Coordinates of C-alpha atoms and ligand atoms in Angstrom, one line a residue:
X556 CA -107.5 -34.8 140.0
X557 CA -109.5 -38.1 141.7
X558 CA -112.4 -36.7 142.5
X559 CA -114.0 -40.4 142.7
X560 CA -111.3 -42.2 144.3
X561 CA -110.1 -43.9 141.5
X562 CA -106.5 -44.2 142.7
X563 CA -107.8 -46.6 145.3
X564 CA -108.3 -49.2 142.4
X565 CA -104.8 -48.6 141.1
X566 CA -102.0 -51.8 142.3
X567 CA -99.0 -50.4 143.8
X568 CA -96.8 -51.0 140.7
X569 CA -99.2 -48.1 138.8
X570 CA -98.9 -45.8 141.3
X571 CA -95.1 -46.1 141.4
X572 CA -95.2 -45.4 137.6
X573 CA -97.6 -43.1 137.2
X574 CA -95.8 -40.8 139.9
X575 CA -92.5 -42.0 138.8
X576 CA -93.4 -40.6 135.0
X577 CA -95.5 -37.3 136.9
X578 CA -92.2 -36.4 138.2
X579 CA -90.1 -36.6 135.1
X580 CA -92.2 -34.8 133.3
X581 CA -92.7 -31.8 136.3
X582 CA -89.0 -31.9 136.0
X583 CA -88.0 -32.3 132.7
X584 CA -90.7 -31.0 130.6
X585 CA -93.2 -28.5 131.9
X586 CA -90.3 -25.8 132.3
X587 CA -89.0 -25.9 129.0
X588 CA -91.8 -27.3 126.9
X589 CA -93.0 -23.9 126.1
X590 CA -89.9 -22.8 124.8
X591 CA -89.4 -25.7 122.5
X592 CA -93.6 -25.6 121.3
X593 CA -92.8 -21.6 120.8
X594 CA -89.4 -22.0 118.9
X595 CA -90.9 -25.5 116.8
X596 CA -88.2 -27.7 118.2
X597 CA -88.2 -31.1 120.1
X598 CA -86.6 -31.0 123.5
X599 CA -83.0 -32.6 122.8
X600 CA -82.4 -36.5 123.3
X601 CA -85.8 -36.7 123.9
X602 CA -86.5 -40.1 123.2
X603 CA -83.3 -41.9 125.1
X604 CA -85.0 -39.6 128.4
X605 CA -88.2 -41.4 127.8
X606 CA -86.3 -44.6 127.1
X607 CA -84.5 -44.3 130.4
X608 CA -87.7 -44.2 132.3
X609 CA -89.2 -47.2 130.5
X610 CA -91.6 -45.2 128.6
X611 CA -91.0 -46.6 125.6
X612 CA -92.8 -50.7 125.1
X613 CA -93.6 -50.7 128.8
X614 CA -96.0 -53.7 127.4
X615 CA -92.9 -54.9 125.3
X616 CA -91.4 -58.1 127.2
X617 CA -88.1 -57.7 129.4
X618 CA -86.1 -60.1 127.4
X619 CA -86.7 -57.8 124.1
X620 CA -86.1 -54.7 126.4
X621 CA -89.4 -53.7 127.6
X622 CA -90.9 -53.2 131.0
X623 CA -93.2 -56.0 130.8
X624 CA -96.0 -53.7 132.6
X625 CA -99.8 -54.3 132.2
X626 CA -102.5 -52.4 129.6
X627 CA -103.0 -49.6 132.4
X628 CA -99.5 -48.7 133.4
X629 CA -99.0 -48.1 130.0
X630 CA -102.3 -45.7 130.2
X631 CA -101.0 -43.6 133.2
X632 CA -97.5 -43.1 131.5
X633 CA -99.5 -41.7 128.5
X634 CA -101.5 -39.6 130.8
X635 CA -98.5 -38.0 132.6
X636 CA -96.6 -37.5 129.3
X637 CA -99.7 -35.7 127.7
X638 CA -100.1 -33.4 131.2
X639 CA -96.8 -32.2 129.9
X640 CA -97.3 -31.9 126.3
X641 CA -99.3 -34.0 123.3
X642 CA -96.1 -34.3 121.6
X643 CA -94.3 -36.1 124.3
X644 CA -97.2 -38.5 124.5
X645 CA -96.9 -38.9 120.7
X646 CA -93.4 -39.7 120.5
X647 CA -94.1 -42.5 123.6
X648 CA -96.9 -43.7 122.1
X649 CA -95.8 -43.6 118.4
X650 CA -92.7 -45.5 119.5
X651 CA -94.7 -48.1 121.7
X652 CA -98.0 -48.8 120.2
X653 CA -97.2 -47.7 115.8
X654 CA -93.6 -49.6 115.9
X655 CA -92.8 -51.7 118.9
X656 CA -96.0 -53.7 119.5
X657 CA -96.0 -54.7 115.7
X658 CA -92.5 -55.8 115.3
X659 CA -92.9 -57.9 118.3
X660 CA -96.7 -59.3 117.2
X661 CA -95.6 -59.6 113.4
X662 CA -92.4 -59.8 113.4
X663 CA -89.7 -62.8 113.2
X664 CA -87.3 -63.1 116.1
X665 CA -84.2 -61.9 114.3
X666 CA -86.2 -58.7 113.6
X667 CA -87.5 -58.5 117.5
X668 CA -84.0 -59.0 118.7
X669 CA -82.9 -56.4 116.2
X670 CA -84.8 -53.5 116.9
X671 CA -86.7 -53.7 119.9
X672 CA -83.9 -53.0 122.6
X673 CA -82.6 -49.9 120.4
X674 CA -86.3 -48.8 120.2
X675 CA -87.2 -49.2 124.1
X676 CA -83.7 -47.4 125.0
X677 CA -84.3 -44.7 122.6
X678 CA -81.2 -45.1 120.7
X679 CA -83.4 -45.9 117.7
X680 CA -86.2 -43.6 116.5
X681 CA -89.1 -45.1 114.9
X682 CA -92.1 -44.1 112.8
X683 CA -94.9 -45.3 111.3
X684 CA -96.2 -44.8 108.0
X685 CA -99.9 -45.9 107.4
X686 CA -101.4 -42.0 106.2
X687 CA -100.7 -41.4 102.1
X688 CA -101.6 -37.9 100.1
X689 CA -104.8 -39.5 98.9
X690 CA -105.3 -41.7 101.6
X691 CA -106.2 -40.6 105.3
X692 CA -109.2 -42.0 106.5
X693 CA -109.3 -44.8 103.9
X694 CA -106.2 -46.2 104.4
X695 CA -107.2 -49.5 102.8
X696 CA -106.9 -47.8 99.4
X697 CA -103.3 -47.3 99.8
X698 CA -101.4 -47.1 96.8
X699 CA -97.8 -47.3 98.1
X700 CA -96.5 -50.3 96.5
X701 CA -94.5 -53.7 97.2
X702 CA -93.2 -55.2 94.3
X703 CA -90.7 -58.7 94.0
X704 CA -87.1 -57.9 93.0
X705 CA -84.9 -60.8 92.8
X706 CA -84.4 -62.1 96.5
X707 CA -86.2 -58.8 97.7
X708 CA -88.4 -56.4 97.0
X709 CA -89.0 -52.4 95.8
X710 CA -91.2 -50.0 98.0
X711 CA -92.6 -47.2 95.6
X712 CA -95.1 -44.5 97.0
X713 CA -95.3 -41.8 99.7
X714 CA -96.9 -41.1 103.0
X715 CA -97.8 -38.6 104.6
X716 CA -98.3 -36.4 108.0
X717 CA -96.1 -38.7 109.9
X718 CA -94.8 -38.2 113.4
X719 CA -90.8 -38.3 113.9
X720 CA -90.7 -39.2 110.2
X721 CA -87.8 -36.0 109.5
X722 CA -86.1 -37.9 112.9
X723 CA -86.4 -41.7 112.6
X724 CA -83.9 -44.6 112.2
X725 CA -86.4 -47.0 110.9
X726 CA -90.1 -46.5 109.6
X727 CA -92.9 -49.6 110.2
X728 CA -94.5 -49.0 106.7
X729 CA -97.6 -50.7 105.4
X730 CA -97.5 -51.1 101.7
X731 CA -99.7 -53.4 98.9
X732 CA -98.0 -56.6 97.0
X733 CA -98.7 -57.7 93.7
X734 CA -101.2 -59.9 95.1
X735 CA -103.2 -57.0 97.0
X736 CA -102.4 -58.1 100.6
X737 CA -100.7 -55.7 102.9
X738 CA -97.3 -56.1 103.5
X739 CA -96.0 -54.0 106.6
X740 CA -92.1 -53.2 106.0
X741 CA -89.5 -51.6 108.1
X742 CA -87.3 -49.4 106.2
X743 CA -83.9 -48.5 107.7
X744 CA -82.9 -44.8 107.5
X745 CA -79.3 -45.9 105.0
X746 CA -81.6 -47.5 102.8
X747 CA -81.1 -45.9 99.0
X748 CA -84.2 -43.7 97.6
X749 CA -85.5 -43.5 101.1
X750 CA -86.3 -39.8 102.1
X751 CA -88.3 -37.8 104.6
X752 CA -89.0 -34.2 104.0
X753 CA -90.1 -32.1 107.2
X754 CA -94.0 -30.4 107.3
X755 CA -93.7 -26.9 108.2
X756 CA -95.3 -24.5 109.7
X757 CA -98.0 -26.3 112.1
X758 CA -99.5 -24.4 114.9
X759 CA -100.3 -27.6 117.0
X760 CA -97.6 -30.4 118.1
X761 CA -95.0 -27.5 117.7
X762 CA -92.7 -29.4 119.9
X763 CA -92.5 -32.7 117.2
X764 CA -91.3 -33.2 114.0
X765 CA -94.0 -34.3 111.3
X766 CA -93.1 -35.0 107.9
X767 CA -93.3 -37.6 104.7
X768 CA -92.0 -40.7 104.1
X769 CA -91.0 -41.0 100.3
X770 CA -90.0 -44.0 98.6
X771 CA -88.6 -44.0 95.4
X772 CA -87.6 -47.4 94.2
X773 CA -85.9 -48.5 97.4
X774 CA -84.9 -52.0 97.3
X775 CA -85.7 -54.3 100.7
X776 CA -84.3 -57.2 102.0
X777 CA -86.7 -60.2 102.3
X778 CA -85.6 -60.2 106.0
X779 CA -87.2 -56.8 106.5
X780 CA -91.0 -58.0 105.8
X781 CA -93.0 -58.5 109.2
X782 CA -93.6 -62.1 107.9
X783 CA -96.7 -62.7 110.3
X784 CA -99.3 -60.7 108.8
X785 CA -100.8 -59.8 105.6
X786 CA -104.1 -57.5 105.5
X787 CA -105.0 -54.6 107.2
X788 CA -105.2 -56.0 110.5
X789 CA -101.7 -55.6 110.8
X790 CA -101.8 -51.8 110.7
X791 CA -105.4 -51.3 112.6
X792 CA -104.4 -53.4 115.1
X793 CA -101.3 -51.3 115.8
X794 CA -104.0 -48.6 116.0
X795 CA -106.1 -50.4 118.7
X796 CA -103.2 -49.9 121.2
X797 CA -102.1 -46.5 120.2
X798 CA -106.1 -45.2 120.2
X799 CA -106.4 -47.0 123.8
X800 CA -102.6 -44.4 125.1
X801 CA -104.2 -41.7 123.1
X802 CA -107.6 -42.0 125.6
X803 CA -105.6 -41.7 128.7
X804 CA -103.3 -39.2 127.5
X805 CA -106.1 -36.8 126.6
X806 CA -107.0 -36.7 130.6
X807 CA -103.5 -35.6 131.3
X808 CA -104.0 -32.7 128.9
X809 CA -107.4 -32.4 130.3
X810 CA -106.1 -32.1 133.9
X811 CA -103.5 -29.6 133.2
X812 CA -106.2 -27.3 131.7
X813 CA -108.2 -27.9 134.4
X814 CA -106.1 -27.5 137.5
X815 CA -104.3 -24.1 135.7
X816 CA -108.1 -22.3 134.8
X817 CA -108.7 -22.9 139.1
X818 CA -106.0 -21.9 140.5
X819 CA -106.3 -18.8 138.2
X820 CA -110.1 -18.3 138.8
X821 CA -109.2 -18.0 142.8
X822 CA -106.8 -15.6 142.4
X823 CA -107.8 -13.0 139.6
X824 CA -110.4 -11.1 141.1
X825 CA -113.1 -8.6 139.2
X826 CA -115.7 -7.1 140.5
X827 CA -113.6 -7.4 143.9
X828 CA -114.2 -10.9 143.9
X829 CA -111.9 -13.8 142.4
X830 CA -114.0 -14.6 139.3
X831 CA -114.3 -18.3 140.8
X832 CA -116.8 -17.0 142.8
X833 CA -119.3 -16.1 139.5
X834 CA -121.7 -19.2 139.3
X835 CA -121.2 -19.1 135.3
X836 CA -117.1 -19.2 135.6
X837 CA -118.5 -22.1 138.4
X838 CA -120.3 -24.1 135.8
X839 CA -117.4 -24.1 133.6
X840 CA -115.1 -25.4 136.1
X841 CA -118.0 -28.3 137.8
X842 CA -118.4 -29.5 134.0
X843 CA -114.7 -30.0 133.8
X844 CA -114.1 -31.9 137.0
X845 CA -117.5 -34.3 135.7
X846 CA -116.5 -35.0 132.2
X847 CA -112.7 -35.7 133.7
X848 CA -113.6 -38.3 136.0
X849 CA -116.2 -40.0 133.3
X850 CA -113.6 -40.0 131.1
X851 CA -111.3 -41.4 133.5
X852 CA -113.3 -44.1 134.6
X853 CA -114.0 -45.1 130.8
X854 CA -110.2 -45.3 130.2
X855 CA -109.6 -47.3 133.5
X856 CA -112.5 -50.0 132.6
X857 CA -111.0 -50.2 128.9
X858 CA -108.0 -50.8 130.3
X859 CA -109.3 -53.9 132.9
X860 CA -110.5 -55.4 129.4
X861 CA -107.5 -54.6 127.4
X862 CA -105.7 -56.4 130.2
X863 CA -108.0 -59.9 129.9
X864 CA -107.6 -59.4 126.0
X865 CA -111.4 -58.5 125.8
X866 CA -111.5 -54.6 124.5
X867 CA -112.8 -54.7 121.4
X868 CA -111.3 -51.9 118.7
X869 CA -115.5 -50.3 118.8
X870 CA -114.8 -49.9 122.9
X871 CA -111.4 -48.1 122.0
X872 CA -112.8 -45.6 119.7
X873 CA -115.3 -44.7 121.9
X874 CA -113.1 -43.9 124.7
X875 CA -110.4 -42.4 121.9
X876 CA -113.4 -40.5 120.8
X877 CA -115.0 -39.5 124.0
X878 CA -111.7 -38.3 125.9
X879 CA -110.3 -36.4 122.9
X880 CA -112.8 -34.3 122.9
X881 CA -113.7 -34.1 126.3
X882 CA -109.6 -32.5 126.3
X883 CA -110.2 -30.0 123.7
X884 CA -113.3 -28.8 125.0
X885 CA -111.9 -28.1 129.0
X886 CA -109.3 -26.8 126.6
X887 CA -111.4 -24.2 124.9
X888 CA -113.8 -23.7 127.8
X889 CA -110.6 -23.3 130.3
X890 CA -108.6 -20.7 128.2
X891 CA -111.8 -18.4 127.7
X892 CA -111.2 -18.6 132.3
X893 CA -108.1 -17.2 131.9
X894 CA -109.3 -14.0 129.7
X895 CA -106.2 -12.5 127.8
X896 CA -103.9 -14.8 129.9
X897 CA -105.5 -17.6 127.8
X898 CA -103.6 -16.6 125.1
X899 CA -100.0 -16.7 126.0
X900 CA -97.0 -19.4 126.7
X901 CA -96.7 -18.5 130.1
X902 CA -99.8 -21.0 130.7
X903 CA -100.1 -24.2 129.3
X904 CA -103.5 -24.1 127.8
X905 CA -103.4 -22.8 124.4
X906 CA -100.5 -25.2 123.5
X907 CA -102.7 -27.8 124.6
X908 CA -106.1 -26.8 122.9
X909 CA -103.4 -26.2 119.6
X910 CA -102.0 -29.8 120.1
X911 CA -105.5 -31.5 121.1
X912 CA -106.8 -29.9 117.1
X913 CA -104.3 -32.6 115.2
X914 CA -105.4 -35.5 118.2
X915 CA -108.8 -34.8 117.3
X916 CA -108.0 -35.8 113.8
X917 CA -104.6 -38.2 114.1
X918 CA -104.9 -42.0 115.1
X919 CA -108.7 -42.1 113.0
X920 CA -110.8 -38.4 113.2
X921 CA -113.9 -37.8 115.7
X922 CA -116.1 -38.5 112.9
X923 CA -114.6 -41.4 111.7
X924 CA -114.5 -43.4 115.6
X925 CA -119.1 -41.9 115.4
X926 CA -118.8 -44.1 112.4
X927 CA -117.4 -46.8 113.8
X928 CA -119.5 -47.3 117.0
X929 CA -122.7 -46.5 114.3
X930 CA -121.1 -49.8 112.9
X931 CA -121.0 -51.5 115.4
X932 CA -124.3 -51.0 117.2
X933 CA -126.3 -51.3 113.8
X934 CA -124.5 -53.8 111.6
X935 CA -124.1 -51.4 108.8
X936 CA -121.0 -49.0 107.5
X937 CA -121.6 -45.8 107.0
X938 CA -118.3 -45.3 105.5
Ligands
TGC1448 P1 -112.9 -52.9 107.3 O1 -113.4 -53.5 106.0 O2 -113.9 -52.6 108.3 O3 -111.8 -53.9 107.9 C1 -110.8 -54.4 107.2 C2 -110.1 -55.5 108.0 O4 -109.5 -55.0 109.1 C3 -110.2 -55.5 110.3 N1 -110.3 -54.4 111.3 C4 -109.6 -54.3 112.4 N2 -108.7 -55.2 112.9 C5 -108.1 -54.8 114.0 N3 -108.4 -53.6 114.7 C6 -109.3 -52.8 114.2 N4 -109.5 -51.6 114.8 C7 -110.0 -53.1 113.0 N5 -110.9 -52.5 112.2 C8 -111.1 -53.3 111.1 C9 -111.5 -56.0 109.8 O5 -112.0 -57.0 110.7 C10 -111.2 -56.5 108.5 O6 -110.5 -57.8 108.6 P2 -110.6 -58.9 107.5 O7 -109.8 -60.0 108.0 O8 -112.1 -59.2 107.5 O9 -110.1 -58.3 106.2 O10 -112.0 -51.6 107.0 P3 -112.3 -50.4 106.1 O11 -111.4 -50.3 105.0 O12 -113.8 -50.2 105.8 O13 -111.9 -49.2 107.2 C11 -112.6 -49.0 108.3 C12 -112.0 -47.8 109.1 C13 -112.5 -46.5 108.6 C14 -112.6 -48.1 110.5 C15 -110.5 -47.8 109.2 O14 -109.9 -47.8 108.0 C16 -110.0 -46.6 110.1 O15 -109.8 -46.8 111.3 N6 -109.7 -45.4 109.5 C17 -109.0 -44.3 110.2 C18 -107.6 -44.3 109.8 C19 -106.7 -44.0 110.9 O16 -107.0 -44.1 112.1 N7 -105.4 -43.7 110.6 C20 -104.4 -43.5 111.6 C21 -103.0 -43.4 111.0 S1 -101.7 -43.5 112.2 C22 -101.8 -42.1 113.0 O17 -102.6 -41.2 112.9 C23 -100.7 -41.9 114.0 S2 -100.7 -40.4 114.9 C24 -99.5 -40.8 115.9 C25 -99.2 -39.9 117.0 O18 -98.4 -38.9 116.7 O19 -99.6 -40.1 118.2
FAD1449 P1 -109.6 -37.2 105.5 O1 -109.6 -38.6 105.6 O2 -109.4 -36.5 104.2 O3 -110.8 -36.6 106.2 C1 -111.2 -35.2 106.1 C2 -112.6 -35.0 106.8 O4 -113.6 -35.9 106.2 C3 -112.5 -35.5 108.3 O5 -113.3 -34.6 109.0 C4 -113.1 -36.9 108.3 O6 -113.8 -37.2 109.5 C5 -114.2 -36.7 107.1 N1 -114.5 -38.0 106.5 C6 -113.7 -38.9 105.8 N2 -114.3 -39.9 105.5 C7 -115.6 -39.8 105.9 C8 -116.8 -40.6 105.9 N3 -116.8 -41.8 105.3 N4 -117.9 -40.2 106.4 C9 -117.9 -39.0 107.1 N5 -116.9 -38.1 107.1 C10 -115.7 -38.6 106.6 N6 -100.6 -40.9 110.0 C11 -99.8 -42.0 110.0 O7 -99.9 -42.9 109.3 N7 -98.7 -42.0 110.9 C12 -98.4 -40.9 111.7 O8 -97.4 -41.0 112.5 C13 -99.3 -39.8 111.7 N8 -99.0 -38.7 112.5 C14 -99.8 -37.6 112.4 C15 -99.4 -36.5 113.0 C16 -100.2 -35.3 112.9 C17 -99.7 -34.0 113.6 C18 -101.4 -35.3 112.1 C19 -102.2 -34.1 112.0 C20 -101.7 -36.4 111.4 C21 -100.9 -37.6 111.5 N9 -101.3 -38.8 110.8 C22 -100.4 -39.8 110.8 C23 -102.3 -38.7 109.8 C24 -103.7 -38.9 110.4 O9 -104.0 -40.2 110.8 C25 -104.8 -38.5 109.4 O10 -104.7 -37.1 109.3 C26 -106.2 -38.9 109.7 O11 -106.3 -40.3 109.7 C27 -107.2 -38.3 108.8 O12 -106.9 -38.4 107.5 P2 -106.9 -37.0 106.5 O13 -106.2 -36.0 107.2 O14 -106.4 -37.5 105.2 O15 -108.4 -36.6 106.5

C-alpha cells in the first residue's frame, strides 16, 4: 500500500528490513495467528523468532547486541509485525522501546552488559511496569514504593495490565523512594515476594499474555537501580519511543484491513455485481487508502526528526494518536465490507479491530494524547 510513492524515500537498508520482517511475518505468523488469538495462546518461542531477526533493540548498539538501525527501520519492523498481529508488535516493541532503550539510557554498564544481549536474542523476556490499580493515566501518583534496607532496598506495591508480565524474566519497574523521586528498578523473575498473576479473559491481544506485577516486600540489590535517572522522565521517555513503534505499527494493522475488505469487495458480488462497484462500499474503501497514506507520511516525517533527535514527545502523540485511530476505524469501516464474513477468524479483521480497542487505550488513551497536544499548543493542562 504506497499509493504516494513513499518507498522511493526509503535507503536501501529499510527496504531490506522492512521486506526482510514482511516475509517472516507472511511466513511465520499470519497462518497460525488466528489459531493462537482464537485459543488465547502466544505463538511458541516467540520472542527468540523475533530476536533472531533483529527485532528486538534494532536502535540498541551492536556491542550490547542490537542492530544499531535508525528511528525508521525500527518503524517499518513495527509496521510489518502489527500487519500480522497487535500482539506481535507489542511483544517487539514492549521488549525494545519499555525495557531495552531504558536499561541502555539509564542504566550502568554492568546492567547494559547484563541484560541487553539476553533481551535482543530473546532468551530473556522483559516487561515493564509503569500502570498501578489506581493509577493509569496518572502515573505520577504511583504508590508502589522503594524503601532503603541495609545495602539495598524493598519494592512494595502492585501494577497492573502489563504485557508479558505472566512470561517475563525481568520487569523494568518504576517505583517512588523515600525522598519522592522515581526510582526505575529491574526485578529478576528468582527474586523472593516477586509474583505475576495472569488477566483473563480479554477479547483483544488474545495472542499475549497480560497480567500484574505484585511486589510484596522483595528485597533489591543496590546494583539493580537504573542509577541515571530519577523523576518521571525516566518512564515517559521510555514511552516517547514505544508511542513513536506504536504509530507505525497501527498502518500495518491498517493495511491488512484494507487490502483484505478489496480483494473481498471485487469478488463477492450482489446485485450481480461485485459490491466494489457500489459508489458507497467505494467511499469506504477511497477514505481508507487517504487516511493510510496521511498517516504514513506523518509517521515517516516523525521518524526524519526522531532520527536528528528533534521529535518532540507532543509530535509523538499526535501521530500515536492520529494512526491509532485511523487503524480502528478502517478496522470497523472494513469488517462492515465483508458483511457476515467480518465476523469470523478466517479473515483478519475482527482480530484486529479487537486488538486495536486495548492500543487505543495502552501506551497513554486517545483522550489523554487530545490533552496533550491541547497542552502544548495553549500552554495550559487540561489534565
Ligand atoms: P508533567 O507534570 O507534564 O511532567 C512530569 C515530568 O515529565 C516530563 N515529561 C516528559 N518527559 C519525557 N517524555 C514525555 N513524553 C514527557 N511528558 C512529560 C516533564 O517535562 C516533567 O519533567 P520535570 O523534569 O519538569 O519534572 O506530567 P503529569 O504527571 O502531568 O502527566 C502528564 C501525562 C498525562 C502526559 C502523562 O503522565 C501521560 O503520558 N499519561 C499517560 C500514561 C501512559 O501513557 N501510560 C502508559 C503505560 S505503559 C503501556 O501502556 C505499555 S503498553 C505496551 C504494549 O503492549 O505495547
Ligand atoms: P484511566 O486512566 O482510568 O482512564 C479511563 C478513562 O478516563 C479514559 O478514557 C481516559 O482517557 C479518561 N481520562 C483519564 N484522565 C482524564 C483527564 N484528565 N481528562 C479527560 N479524560 C481522562 N501499562 C504498563 O505500565 N505496562 C504495560 O505493559 C501495559 N500493557 C497494557 C496492555 C494492555 C492489553 C492494556 C489494555 C493496557 C496496558 N497497560 C500497560 C496499561 C495502559 O497504559 C493503561 O490502561 C492506560 O494508560 C490507561 O489507564 P487506565 O486503564 O487506568 O484508564
Amino acid at each position: 500500500m504506497d499509493y504516494y510513492q513513499i518507498e522511493r524515500l526509503l535507503t536501501p537498508e529499510q527496504l531490506l528490513v522492512r521486506d526482510s520482517i514482511s516475509e517472516f511475518v507472511k511466513s511465520e505468523i499470519s497462518p497460525v495467528i488466528d489459531q493462537y488469538a482464537q485459543e488465547h495462546k502466544e505463538i511458541p518461542d516467540l520472542m527468540k523468532k523475533l530476536g533472531r531477526i533483529g527485532a528486538l533493540g534494532p536502535f540498541i548498539p551492536d556491542q550490547y547486541g542490537g542492530a544499531g538501525l535508525d528511528q525508521i527501520a525500527y518503524g517499518l519492523i513495527m509496521q510489518e509485525l502489527e500487519y500480522g498481529d497487535s500482539a506481535i508488535r507489542s511483544a517487539a516493541s514492549v521488549q525494545s522501546s519499555l525495557v531495552m532503550y531504558p536499561i541502555y539510557s539509564f542504566g550502568s554498564e554492568d546492567q547494559k552488559q547484563k541484560f541487553l544481549p539476553g533481551l535482543a536474542k530473546g532468551e530473556l523476556i522483559g516487561a515493564f511496569g509503569l500502570t498501578e490499580p489506581n493509577h493509569g493515566s496518572d502515573p505520577a501518583g504511583m504508590e508502589t514504593k522503594l524503601i532503603k534496607d541495609g545495602d539495598g532496598y524493598r519494592l512494595n506495591g502492585a501494577k497492573m495490565w502489563i504485557t508479558n508480565a505472566p512470561i517475563c524474566d525481568i520487569a523494568v519497574v518504576w517505583a517512588r523512594d523515600e525522598e519522592k523521586k522515581i526510582r526505575g528498578v529491574i526485578v529478576e523473575r528468582a527474586f523472593q515476594g516477586f509474583s505475576t498473576p495472569e488477566t483473563l479473559n480479554k477479547w483483544s491481544l488474545r495472542a499475549s499474555k497480560t497480567g500484574e506485577l505484585v511486589f510484596d516486600q522483595v528485597y533489591i540489590p543496590k546494583e539493580n537501580i537504573l542509577p541515571e535517572v530519577n523523576s518521571m522522565r525516566g518512564p515517559l521517555s521510555c514511552l516517547n519511543s514505544a508511542r513513536y513503534g506504536i504509530s507505525w505499527g497501527a498502518i500495518g494493522a491498517a493495511v491488512d484491513c484494507y487490502q483484505t475488505a478489496l480483494k473481498y469487495a471485487k469478488e463477492r458480488q450482489q446485485f450481480g455485481k461485485p459490491i466494489a462497484s457500489f459508489q458507497l462500499q467505494q467511499k469506504k474503501m477511497a477514505e481508507m487508502v487517504t487516511e493510510i497514506t496521511k498517516a504514513q507520511l506523518l509517521s515517516l516525517r516523525l521518524g526524519q526528526l526522531k532520527n536528528e533527535d528533534q521529535a518532540t514527545p507532543a509530535q509523538i502523540s499526535m501521530a500515536k494518536r492520529n494512526n491509532v485511530n485511523m487503524a480502528l476505524q478502517i478496522a470497523r469501516e472494513a469488517r462492515q465490507i465483508l458483511g457476515a464474513m467480518g465476523i469470523v477468524g478466517d479473515y483478519p479483521i475482527m482480530r484486529h479491530m479487537m486488538n486495536l480497542e486495548s492500543v487505543i487505550t495502552y501506551e497513554g488513551t486517545h483522550d489523554i494524547h487530545l490533552l496533550i497536544t491541547g497542552n502544548d499548543i495553549t500552554g495550559i493542562s487540561a489534565f
